[in-house]
PDB file of C-alpha atoms in Angstrom:
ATOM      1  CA  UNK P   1     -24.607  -9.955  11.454  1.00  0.00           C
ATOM      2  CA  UNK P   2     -27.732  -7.820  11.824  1.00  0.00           C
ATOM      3  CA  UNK P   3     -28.072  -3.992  12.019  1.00  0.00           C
ATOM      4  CA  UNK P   4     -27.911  -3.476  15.559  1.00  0.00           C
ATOM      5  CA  UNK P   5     -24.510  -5.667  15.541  1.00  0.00           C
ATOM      6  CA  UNK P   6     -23.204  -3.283  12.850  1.00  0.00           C
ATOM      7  CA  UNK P   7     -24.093   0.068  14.344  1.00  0.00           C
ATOM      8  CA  UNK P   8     -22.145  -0.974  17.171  1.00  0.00           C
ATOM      9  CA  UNK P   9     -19.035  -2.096  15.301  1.00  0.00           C
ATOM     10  CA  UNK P  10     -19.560   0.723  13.357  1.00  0.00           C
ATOM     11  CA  UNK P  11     -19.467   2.987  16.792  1.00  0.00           C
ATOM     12  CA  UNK P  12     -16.375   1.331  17.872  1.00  0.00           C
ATOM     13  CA  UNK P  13     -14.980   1.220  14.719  1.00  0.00           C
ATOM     14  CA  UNK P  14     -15.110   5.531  14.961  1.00  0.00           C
ATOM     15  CA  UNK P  15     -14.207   5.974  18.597  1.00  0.00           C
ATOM     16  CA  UNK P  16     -11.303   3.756  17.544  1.00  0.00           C
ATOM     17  CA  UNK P  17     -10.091   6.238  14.559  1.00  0.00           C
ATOM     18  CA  UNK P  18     -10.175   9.137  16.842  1.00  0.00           C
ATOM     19  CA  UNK P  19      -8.156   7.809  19.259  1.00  0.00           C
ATOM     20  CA  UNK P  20      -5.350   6.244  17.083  1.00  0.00           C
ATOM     21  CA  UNK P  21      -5.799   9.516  15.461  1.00  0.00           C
ATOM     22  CA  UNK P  22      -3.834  10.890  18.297  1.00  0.00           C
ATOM     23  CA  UNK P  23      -0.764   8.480  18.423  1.00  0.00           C
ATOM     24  CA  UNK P  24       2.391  10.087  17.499  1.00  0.00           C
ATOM     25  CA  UNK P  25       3.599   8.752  14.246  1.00  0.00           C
ATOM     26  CA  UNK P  26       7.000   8.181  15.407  1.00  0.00           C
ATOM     27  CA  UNK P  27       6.329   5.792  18.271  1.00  0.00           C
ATOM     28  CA  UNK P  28       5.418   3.479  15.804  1.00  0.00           C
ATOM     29  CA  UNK P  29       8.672   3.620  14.093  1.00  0.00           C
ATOM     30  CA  UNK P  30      11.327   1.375  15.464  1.00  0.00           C
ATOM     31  CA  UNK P  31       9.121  -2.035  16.283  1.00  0.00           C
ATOM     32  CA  UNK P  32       8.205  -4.141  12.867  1.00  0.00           C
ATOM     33  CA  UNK P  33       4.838  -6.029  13.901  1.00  0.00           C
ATOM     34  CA  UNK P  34       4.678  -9.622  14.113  1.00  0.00           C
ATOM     35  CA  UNK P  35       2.951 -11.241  11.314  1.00  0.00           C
ATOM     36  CA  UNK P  36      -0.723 -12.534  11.479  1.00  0.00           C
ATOM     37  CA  UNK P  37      -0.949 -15.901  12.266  1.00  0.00           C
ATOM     38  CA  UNK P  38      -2.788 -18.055   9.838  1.00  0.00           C
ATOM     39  CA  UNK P  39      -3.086 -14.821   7.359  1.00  0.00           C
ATOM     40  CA  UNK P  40      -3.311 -15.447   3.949  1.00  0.00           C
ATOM     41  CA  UNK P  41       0.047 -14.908   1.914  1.00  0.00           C
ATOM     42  CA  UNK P  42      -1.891 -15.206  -1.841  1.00  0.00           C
ATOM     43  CA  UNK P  43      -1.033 -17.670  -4.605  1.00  0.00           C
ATOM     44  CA  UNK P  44       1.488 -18.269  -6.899  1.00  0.00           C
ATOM     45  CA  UNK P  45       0.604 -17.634 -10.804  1.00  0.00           C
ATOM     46  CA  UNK P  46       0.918 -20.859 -12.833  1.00  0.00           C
ATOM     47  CA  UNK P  47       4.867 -20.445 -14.401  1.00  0.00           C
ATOM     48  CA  UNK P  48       3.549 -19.165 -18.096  1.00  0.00           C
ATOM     49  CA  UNK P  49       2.369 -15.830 -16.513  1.00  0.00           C
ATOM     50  CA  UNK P  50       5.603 -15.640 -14.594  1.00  0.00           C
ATOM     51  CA  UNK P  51       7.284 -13.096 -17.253  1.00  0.00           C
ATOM     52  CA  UNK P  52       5.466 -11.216 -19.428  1.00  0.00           C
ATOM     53  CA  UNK P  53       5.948 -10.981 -23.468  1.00  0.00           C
ATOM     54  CA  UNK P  54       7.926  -7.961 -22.679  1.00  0.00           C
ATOM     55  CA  UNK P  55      10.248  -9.253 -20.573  1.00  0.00           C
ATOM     56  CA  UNK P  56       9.140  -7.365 -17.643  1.00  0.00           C
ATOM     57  CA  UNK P  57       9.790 -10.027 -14.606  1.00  0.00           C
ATOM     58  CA  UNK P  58       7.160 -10.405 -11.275  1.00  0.00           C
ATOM     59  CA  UNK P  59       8.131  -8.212  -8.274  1.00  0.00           C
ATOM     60  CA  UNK P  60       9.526  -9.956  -5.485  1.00  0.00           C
ATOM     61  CA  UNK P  61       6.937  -8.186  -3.318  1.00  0.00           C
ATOM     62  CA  UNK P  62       3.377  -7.241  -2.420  1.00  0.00           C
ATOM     63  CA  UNK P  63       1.135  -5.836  -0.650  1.00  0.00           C
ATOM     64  CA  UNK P  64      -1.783  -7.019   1.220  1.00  0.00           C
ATOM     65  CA  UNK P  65      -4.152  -5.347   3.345  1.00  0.00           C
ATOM     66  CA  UNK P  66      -7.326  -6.328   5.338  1.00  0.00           C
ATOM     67  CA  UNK P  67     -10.062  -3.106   5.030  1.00  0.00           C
ATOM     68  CA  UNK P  68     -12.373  -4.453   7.655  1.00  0.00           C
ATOM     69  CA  UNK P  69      -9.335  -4.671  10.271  1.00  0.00           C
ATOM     70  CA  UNK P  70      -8.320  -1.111   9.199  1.00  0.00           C
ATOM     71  CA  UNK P  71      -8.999   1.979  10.998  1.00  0.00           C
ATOM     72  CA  UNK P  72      -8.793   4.784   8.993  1.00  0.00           C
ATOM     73  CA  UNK P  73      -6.109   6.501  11.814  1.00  0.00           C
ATOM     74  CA  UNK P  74      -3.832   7.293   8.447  1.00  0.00           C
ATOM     75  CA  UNK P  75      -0.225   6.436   9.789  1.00  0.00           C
ATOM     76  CA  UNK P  76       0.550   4.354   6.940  1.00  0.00           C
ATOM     77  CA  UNK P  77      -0.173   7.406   5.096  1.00  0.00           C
ATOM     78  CA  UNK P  78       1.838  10.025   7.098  1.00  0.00           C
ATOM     79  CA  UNK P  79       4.673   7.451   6.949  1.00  0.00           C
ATOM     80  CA  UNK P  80       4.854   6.699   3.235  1.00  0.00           C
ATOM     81  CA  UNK P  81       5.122  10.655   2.984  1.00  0.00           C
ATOM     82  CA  UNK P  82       7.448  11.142   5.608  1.00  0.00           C
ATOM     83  CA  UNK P  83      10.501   8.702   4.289  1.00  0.00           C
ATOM     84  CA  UNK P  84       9.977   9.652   0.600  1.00  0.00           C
ATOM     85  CA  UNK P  85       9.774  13.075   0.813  1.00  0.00           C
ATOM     86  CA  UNK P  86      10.786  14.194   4.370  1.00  0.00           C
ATOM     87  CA  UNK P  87       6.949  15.869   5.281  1.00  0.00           C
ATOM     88  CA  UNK P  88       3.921  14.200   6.167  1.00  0.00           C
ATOM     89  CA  UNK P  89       1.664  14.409   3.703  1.00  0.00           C
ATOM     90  CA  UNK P  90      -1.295  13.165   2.491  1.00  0.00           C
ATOM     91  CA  UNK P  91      -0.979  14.258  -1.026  1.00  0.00           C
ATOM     92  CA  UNK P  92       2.026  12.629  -1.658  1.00  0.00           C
ATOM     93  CA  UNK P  93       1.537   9.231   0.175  1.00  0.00           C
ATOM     94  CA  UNK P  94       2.100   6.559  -2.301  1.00  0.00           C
ATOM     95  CA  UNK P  95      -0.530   4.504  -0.366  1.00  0.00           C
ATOM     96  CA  UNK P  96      -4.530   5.654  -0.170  1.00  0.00           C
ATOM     97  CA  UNK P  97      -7.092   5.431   2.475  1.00  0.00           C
ATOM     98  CA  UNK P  98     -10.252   5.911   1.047  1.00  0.00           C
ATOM     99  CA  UNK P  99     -13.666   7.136   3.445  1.00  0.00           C
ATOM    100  CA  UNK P 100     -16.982   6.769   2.739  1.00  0.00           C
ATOM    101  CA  UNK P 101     -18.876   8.534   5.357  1.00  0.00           C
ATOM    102  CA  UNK P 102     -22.225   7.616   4.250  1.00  0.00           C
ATOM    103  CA  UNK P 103     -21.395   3.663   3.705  1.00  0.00           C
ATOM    104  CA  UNK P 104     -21.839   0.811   6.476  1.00  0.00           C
ATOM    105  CA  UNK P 105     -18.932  -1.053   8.523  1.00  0.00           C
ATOM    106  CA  UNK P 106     -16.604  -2.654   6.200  1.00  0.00           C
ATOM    107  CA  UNK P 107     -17.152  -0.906   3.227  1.00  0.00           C
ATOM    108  CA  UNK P 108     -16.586   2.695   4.724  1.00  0.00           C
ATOM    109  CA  UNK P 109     -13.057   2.775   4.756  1.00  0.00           C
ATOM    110  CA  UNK P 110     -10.717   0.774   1.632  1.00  0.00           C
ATOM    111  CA  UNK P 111      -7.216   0.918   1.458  1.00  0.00           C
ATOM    112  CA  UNK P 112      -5.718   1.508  -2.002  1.00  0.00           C
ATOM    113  CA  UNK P 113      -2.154  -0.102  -2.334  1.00  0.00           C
ATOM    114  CA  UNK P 114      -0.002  -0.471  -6.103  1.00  0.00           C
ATOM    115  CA  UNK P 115      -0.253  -4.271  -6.422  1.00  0.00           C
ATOM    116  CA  UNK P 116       3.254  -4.279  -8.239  1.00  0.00           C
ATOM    117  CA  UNK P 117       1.169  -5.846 -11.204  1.00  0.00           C
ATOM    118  CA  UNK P 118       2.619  -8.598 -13.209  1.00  0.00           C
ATOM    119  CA  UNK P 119       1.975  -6.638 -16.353  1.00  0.00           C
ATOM    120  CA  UNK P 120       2.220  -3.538 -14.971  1.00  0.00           C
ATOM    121  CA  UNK P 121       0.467  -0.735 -17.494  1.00  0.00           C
ATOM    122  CA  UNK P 122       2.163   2.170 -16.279  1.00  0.00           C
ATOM    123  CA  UNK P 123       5.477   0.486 -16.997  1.00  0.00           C
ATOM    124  CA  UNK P 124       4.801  -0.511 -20.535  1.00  0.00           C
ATOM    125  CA  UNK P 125       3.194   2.983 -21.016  1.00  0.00           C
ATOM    126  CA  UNK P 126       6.061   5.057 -19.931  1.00  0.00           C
ATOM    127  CA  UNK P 127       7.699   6.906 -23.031  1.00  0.00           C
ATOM    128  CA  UNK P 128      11.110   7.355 -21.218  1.00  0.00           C
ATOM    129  CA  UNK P 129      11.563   4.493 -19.606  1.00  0.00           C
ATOM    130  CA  UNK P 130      11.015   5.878 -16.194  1.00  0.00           C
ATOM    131  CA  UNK P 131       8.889   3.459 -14.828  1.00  0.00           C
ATOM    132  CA  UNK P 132      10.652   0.225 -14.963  1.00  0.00           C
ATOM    133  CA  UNK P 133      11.311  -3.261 -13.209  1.00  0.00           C
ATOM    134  CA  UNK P 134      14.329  -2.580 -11.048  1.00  0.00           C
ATOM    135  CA  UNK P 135      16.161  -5.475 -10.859  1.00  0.00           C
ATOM    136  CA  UNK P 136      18.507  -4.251  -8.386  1.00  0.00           C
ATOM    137  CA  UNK P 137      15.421  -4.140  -6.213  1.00  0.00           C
ATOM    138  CA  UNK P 138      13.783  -7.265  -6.648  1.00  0.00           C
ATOM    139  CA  UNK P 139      11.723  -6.106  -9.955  1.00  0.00           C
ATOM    140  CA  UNK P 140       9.663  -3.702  -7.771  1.00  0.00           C
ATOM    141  CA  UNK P 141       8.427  -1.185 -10.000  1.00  0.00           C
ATOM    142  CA  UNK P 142      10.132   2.380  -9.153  1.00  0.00           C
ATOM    143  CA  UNK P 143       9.574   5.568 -11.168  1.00  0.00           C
ATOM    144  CA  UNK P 144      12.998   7.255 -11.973  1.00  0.00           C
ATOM    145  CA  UNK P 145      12.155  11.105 -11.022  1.00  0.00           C
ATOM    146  CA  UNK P 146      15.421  12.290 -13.341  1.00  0.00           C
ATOM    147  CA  UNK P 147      14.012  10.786 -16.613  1.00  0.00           C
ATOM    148  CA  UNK P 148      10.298  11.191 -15.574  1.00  0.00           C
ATOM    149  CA  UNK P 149       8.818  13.706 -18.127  1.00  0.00           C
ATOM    150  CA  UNK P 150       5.300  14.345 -15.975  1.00  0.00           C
ATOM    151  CA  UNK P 151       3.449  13.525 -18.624  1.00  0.00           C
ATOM    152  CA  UNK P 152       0.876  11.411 -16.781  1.00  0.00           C
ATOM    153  CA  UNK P 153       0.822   8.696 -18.968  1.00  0.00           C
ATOM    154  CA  UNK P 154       1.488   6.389 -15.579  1.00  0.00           C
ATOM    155  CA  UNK P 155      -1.772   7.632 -14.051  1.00  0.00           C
ATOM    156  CA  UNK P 156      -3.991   7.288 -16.757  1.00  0.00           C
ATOM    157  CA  UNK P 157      -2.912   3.969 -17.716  1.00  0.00           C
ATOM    158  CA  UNK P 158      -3.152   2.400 -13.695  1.00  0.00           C
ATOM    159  CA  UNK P 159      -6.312   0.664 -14.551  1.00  0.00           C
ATOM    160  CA  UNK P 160      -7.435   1.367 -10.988  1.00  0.00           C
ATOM    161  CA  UNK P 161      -9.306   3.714  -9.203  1.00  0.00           C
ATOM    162  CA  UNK P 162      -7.871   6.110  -7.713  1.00  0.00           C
ATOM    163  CA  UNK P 163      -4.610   5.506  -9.431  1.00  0.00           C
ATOM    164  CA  UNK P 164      -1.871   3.943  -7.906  1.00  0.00           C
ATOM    165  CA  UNK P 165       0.339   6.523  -9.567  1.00  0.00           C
ATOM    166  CA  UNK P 166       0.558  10.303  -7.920  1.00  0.00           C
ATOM    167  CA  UNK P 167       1.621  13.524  -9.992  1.00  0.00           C
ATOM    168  CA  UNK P 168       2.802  16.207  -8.549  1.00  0.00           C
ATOM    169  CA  UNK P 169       5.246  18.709  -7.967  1.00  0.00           C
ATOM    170  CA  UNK P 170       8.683  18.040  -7.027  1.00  0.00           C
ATOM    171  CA  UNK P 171      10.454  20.574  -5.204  1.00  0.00           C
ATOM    172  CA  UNK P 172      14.153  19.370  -6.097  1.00  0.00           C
ATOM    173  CA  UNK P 173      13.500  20.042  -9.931  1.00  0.00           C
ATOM    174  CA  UNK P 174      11.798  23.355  -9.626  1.00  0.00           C
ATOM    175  CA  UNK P 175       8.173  21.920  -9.271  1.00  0.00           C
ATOM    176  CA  UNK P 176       8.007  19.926 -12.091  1.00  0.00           C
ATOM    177  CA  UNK P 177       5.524  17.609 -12.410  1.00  0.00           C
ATOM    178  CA  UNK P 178       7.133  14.201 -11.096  1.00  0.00           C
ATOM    179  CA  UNK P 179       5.420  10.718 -10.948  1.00  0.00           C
ATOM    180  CA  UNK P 180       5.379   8.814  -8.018  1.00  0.00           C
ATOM    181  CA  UNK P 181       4.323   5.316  -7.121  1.00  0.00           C
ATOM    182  CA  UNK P 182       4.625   2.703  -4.274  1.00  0.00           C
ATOM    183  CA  UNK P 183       8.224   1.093  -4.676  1.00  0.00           C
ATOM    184  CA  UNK P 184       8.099  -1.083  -0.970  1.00  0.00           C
ATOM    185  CA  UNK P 185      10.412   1.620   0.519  1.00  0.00           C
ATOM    186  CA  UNK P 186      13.125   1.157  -2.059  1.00  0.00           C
ATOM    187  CA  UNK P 187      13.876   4.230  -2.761  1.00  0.00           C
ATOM    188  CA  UNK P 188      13.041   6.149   0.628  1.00  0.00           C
ATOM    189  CA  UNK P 189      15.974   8.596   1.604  1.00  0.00           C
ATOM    190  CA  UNK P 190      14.258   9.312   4.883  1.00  0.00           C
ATOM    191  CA  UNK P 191      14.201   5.932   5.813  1.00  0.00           C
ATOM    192  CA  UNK P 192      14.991   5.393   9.378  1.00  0.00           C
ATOM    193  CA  UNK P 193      16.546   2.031   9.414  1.00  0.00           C
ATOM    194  CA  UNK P 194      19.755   2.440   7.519  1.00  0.00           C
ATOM    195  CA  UNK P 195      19.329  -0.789   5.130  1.00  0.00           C
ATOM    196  CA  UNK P 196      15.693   0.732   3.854  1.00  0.00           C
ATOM    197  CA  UNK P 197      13.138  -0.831   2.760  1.00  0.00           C
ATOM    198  CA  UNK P 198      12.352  -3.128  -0.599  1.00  0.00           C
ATOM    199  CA  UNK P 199      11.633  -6.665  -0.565  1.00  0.00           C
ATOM    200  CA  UNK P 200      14.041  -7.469   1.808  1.00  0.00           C
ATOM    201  CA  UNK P 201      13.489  -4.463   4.361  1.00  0.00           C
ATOM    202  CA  UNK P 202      11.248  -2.672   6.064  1.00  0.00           C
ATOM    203  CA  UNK P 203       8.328  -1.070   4.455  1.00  0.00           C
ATOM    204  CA  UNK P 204       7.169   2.122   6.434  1.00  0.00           C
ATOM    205  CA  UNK P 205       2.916   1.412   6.346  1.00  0.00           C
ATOM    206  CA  UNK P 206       3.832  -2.057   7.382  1.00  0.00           C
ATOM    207  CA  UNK P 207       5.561  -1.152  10.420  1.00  0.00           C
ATOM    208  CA  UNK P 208       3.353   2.074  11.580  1.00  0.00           C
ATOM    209  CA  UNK P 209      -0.034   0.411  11.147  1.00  0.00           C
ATOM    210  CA  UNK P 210      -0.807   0.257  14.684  1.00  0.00           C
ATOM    211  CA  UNK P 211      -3.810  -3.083  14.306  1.00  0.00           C
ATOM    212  CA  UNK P 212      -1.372  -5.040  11.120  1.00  0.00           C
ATOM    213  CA  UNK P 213      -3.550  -4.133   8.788  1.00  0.00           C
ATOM    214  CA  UNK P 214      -1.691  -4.130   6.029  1.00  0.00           C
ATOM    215  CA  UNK P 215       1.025  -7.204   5.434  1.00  0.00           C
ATOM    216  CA  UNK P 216       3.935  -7.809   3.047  1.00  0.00           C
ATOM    217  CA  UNK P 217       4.154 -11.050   1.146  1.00  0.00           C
ATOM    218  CA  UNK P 218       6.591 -12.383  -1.350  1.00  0.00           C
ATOM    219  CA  UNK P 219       4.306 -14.679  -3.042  1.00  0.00           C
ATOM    220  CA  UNK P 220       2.305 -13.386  -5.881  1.00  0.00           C
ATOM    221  CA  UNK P 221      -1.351 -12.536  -5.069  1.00  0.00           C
ATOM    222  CA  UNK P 222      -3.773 -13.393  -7.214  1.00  0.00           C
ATOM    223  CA  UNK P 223      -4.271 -10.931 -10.087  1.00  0.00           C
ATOM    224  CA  UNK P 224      -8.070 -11.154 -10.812  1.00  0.00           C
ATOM    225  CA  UNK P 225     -10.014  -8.751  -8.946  1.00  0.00           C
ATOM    226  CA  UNK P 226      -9.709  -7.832  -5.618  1.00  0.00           C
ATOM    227  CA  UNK P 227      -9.555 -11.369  -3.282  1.00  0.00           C
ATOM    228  CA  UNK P 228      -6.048 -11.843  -3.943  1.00  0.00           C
ATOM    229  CA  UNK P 229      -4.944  -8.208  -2.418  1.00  0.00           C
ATOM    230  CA  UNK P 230      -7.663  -8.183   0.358  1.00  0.00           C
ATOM    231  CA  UNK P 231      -6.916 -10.721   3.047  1.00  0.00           C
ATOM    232  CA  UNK P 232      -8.473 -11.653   6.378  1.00  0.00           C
ATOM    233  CA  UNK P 233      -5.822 -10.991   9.322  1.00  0.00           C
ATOM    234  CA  UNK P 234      -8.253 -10.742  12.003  1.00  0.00           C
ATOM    235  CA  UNK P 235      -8.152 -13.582  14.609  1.00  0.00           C
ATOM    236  CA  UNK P 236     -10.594 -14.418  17.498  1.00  0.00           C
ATOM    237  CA  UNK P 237      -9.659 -11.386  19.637  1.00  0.00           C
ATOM    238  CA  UNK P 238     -11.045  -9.495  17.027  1.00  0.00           C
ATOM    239  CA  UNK P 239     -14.108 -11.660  17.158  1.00  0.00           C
ATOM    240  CA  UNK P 240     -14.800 -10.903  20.497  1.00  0.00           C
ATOM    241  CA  UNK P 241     -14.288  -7.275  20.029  1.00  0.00           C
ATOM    242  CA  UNK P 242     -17.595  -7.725  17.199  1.00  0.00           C
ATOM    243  CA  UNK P 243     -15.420  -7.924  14.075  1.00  0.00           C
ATOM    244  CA  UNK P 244     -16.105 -10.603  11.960  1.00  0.00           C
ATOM    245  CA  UNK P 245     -13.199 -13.102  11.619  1.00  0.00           C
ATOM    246  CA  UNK P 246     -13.978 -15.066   8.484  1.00  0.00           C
TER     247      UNK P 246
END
């Protein structure tokens, strides 16, 4: 693709953001989107790395999200915030879009999901126990706010950048410093479907994203860099609007 090509991406790339930036986040609420044809689902880890010396089991969920398809508009954002806490939110979204103003079509906008690792640091880190497998929940990892001790253990052990894990404080115990992570919408009291979210439900970015940007998968995604999180779910309509589809 030469320069010229990306500029105008680029151009309708930010004409784009500004006017998804406008869509009320609740219209977006009560459809899930259909999944992308063809996308990639990720790979299965041979069986040995399938549970973990400590016995922590694989989530029965994940993530995946294309950046180049993304937008930037932030509803996955807003609507992480809004079930968990009841307030849109930025701060407290359990789900990151990163900007880089002064970088080119793809790389100026990144989404940064947990990946649910299969040897997840800020479990084995946690001193209390609060960060755990829930096997209730398909082994997503959840952070459990009553024996979470805000240390901050969690965030400096996510070996990504920025950390998956967000400290802050919680209003319902007096602004203490509570850790929260991504958990698929398991533990989302504002939920509005009344059977929530988790493996087996709806997860609140998924649904909003107003291009399917961001897909959920039950297979395991390859743990190794960045490939096995990062998936192409553009297809040719995308081509013809100057994205690149492969």
């Amino acid at each position: 693709m030469n320069s010229q090509h990306d500029k105008n991406v680029s151009l309708t790339r930010r004409d784009f953001i500004k006017v998804t930036g406008t869509i009320l986040l609740v219209a977006g609420l009560g459809d899930q989107p259909a999944r992308a044809e063809g996308a990639s689902q990720g790979c299965t880890l041979p069986g040995q790395f399938l549970l973990q010396a400590d016995g922590i089991p694989p989530a029965d969920g994940y993530l995946l999200v294309d950046i180049a398809k993304c937008q930037g508009c932030m509803s996955c954002m807003l609507a992480c915030s809004l079930i968990h806490e009841g307030v849109e939110s930025l701060s407290l979204s359990r789900i990151q879009i990163m900007q880089d103003s002064f970088a080119s079509f793809p790389d100026d906008l990144t989404i940064e999901q947990c990946r649910q690792c299969v040897d997840p640091a800020c479990v084995t880190i946690c001193p209390t126990g609060a960060l755990a497998a829930d096997p209730d929940s398909g082994n997503v990892r959840i952070v459990d706010k009553e024996a979470c001790i805000g240390c901050g253990l969690c965030f400096q052990a996510c070996p990504f950048t920025p950390s998956r894990a967000v400290l802050a404080p919680d209003d319902e115990y007096d602004g203490q410093a509570k850790s929260r992570k991504c958990d698929l919408c398991t533990n989302a009291p504002f939920h509005w479907v009344a059977a929530g979210g988790g493996p087996g439900g709806q997860q609140a970015c998924v649904a909003v994203c107003p291009v399917g940007a961001i897909l959920f998968t039950d297979e395991i995604p390859e743990q190794d860099g960045d490939s096995g999180y990062r998936v192409n779910l553009r297809d040719e309509v995308w081509g013809i609007l100057g994205y690149p589809t492969s």
